[in-house]
Amino acid sequence: MSSKIVIAIQRKGRLFDDSKNLLIRSGVNFSTSGEKLLARSSNLDIDILLVRDDDIPSLVSKGVANLGIVGQNVLAEQVATNKKITAKTVLNLGFSRCKLAFAKPLNSKLRSLKNKTIATSYPALVKNYLKNNEINAEVIKINGSVELTPYIGIADCICDLVSSGATLEANNLIEFKSLMESEAVLISPVESKKITQTNIINLIKRFEGVINAKESKYVMLNVDRNSTEKICKLLPGADSPTIIPLQKDNKVAIHALCKEPVFWETMEKLKLNGASSILVLPVEKILN
Ligand code: PRT
Ligand code: ZN
């Protein structure tokens, strides 16, 4: 069996920068230029296929690529349309977050989807939603500029991706129902527990390490010994903090890996409970 890993990522578009950064931060060095469709890692036996995001589920399902990075929205639509799309999600990547949502013109009196015409680039997901909710409505597939359709008279409402909501606002549309939340995911031809190639398993662990590190912070602070328990309870997502006695007074230093965001509010609470010299440091990589 070849030990080379092939990873499919989007060539250009919203997923590209974060996909590339994830690979680079996981120690996969490569460079892309111009119209190149294949990039070879300079330090690992990895090929990176640079393709349209719509082709990624099929490349991975066929085993042409061992791994791929794609939005859940694209994967779900293709799974709902084509039996040959069997790729499995092995890791949620936490970037390119958006939702697929229904929206209508601001001045629309629409109260339900019943007997309405819905324009969308995600017809299979919308049809499934309508079926599951026993709603009879017409779905028309539009590939781009979905937001225009209510104004040119071909749809009563739309179902499209929304992230900041600025596009809806600019087009005088208002969201009224979310169909699904989406983020970028790592996919493979088989479920993660069925992956046997050690180098792929190790690469997925590196990806996990980068993603977990993004949310995590290393917190260091000093406190009176008898406040230790109280302070440890306030540290978000810290499993087992290290307690180090300080030479001076009856104080200890607490060092902890917090796996959840540490907000200013948390730091203020720590201070109110007696902590001092509170340092919050970024974590680059985690290997569990
Ligand atoms: O060329 P290729 O086929 O590879 O790319 P593409 O044009 O099909 O996709 P691309 O690059 O636009 O998006 C890739 C993926 O990014 C999507 O499949 C989603 O998983 C994710 N993503 C995250 C988004 C958005 N946020 C998003 N806001 N994809 C599209 N949008 C569009 C949306 O369709 C709408 O037109 O942005 C507009 C709304 O954005 P806001 O911020 O104004 O709400
Ligand atoms: Zn696409």
Short mmCIF file of N, CA and C and ligand atoms in Angstrom, two decimals, residues 10 12-15 52-54 71 73-74 96-98 122 147 160-167 182, ligand 1:
data_model
loop_
_atom_site.label_atom_id
_atom_site.label_comp_id
_atom_site.label_asym_id
_atom_site.label_seq_id
_atom_site.Cartn_x
_atom_site.Cartn_y
_atom_site.Cartn_z
N GLN A 10 -9.88 23.30 -1.22
CA GLN A 10 -10.41 24.23 -2.22
C GLN A 10 -9.25 25.05 -2.81
N LYS A 12 -9.41 28.06 -4.66
CA LYS A 12 -9.57 29.44 -4.21
C LYS A 12 -10.98 29.61 -3.69
N GLY A 13 -11.17 30.61 -2.84
CA GLY A 13 -12.49 30.78 -2.25
C GLY A 13 -12.37 30.89 -0.75
N ARG A 14 -13.52 30.81 -0.10
CA ARG A 14 -13.57 31.08 1.34
C ARG A 14 -12.87 30.05 2.20
N LEU A 15 -12.72 28.81 1.68
CA LEU A 15 -12.12 27.77 2.52
C LEU A 15 -10.60 27.73 2.38
N ARG A 52 -12.14 22.66 -6.95
CA ARG A 52 -13.35 23.36 -6.51
C ARG A 52 -13.94 22.60 -5.33
N ASP A 53 -14.53 23.33 -4.39
CA ASP A 53 -15.04 22.64 -3.19
C ASP A 53 -16.09 21.58 -3.52
N ASP A 54 -16.85 21.82 -4.60
CA ASP A 54 -17.91 20.87 -4.98
C ASP A 54 -17.36 19.51 -5.41
N GLY A 71 -17.08 22.32 3.27
CA GLY A 71 -18.14 22.80 4.16
C GLY A 71 -19.18 21.70 4.36
N ASN A 73 -22.24 22.09 4.53
CA ASN A 73 -23.37 22.37 3.64
C ASN A 73 -23.21 21.66 2.30
N VAL A 74 -22.00 21.73 1.73
CA VAL A 74 -21.75 21.10 0.43
C VAL A 74 -21.81 19.58 0.57
N SER A 96 -14.92 28.72 8.68
CA SER A 96 -15.97 28.88 7.65
C SER A 96 -17.35 28.56 8.20
N ARG A 97 -17.60 29.05 9.40
CA ARG A 97 -18.91 28.82 10.01
C ARG A 97 -19.97 29.68 9.31
N CYS A 98 -21.10 29.10 9.04
CA CYS A 98 -22.23 29.82 8.46
C CYS A 98 -23.49 29.00 8.71
N TYR A 122 -29.31 24.87 -2.71
CA TYR A 122 -29.29 23.62 -1.93
C TYR A 122 -30.66 22.92 -2.03
N GLU A 147 -30.18 35.85 -3.86
CA GLU A 147 -30.83 36.98 -3.16
C GLU A 147 -31.70 37.83 -4.08
N ASP A 160 -30.46 30.34 1.64
CA ASP A 160 -29.06 30.52 1.23
C ASP A 160 -28.16 30.57 2.46
N LEU A 161 -26.84 30.57 2.18
CA LEU A 161 -25.89 30.63 3.29
C LEU A 161 -25.84 32.06 3.83
N VAL A 162 -25.74 32.14 5.15
CA VAL A 162 -25.64 33.44 5.82
C VAL A 162 -24.49 33.35 6.80
N SER A 163 -23.59 34.34 6.80
CA SER A 163 -22.63 34.37 7.91
C SER A 163 -22.81 35.65 8.70
N SER A 164 -22.40 36.81 8.16
CA SER A 164 -22.59 38.05 8.94
C SER A 164 -24.02 38.57 8.83
N GLY A 165 -24.72 38.21 7.77
CA GLY A 165 -26.07 38.73 7.54
C GLY A 165 -26.06 40.00 6.68
N ALA A 166 -24.85 40.49 6.33
CA ALA A 166 -24.74 41.75 5.58
C ALA A 166 -25.36 41.64 4.19
N THR A 167 -25.21 40.48 3.55
CA THR A 167 -25.75 40.32 2.19
C THR A 167 -27.28 40.36 2.21
N SER A 182 -23.36 25.24 9.66
CA SER A 182 -22.30 24.57 8.90
C SER A 182 -20.92 25.11 9.29
O1 PRT B 1 -15.15 27.99 -6.62
P1 PRT B 1 -15.66 27.02 -5.62
O2 PRT B 1 -16.79 26.17 -6.13
O3 PRT B 1 -14.56 26.21 -5.00
O4 PRT B 1 -16.23 27.90 -4.41
P2 PRT B 1 -17.72 28.42 -4.12
O5 PRT B 1 -17.90 29.72 -4.80
O6 PRT B 1 -18.73 27.35 -4.34
O7 PRT B 1 -17.67 28.60 -2.55
P3 PRT B 1 -17.15 29.76 -1.61
O8 PRT B 1 -15.68 29.88 -1.68
O9 PRT B 1 -17.96 31.01 -1.79
O10 PRT B 1 -17.59 29.15 -0.19
C1 PRT B 1 -17.03 27.96 0.24
C2 PRT B 1 -17.69 27.55 1.55
O11 PRT B 1 -17.51 28.57 2.53
C3 PRT B 1 -19.19 27.36 1.52
O12 PRT B 1 -19.59 26.12 0.94
C4 PRT B 1 -19.52 27.42 2.99
O13 PRT B 1 -19.25 26.18 3.60
C5 PRT B 1 -18.51 28.44 3.52
N1 PRT B 1 -19.10 29.77 3.80
C6 PRT B 1 -19.04 30.39 4.99
C7 PRT B 1 -19.80 30.56 2.95
C8 PRT B 1 -20.17 31.69 3.68
N2 PRT B 1 -19.67 31.57 4.94
C9 PRT B 1 -20.93 32.73 3.05
N3 PRT B 1 -21.25 33.72 3.69
N4 PRT B 1 -20.13 30.43 1.65
C10 PRT B 1 -20.82 31.42 1.04
N5 PRT B 1 -21.23 32.55 1.68
C11 PRT B 1 -21.98 33.57 0.86
C12 PRT B 1 -23.50 33.34 0.83
O14 PRT B 1 -23.84 32.43 -0.20
C13 PRT B 1 -24.04 34.73 0.59
O15 PRT B 1 -24.01 35.07 -0.77
O16 PRT B 1 -21.80 34.86 1.38
C14 PRT B 1 -23.03 35.60 1.31
C15 PRT B 1 -23.54 35.85 2.71
O17 PRT B 1 -22.52 36.29 3.55
P4 PRT B 1 -22.83 37.37 4.71
O18 PRT B 1 -21.57 37.45 5.51
O19 PRT B 1 -23.14 38.64 4.02
O20 PRT B 1 -23.99 36.83 5.52
#
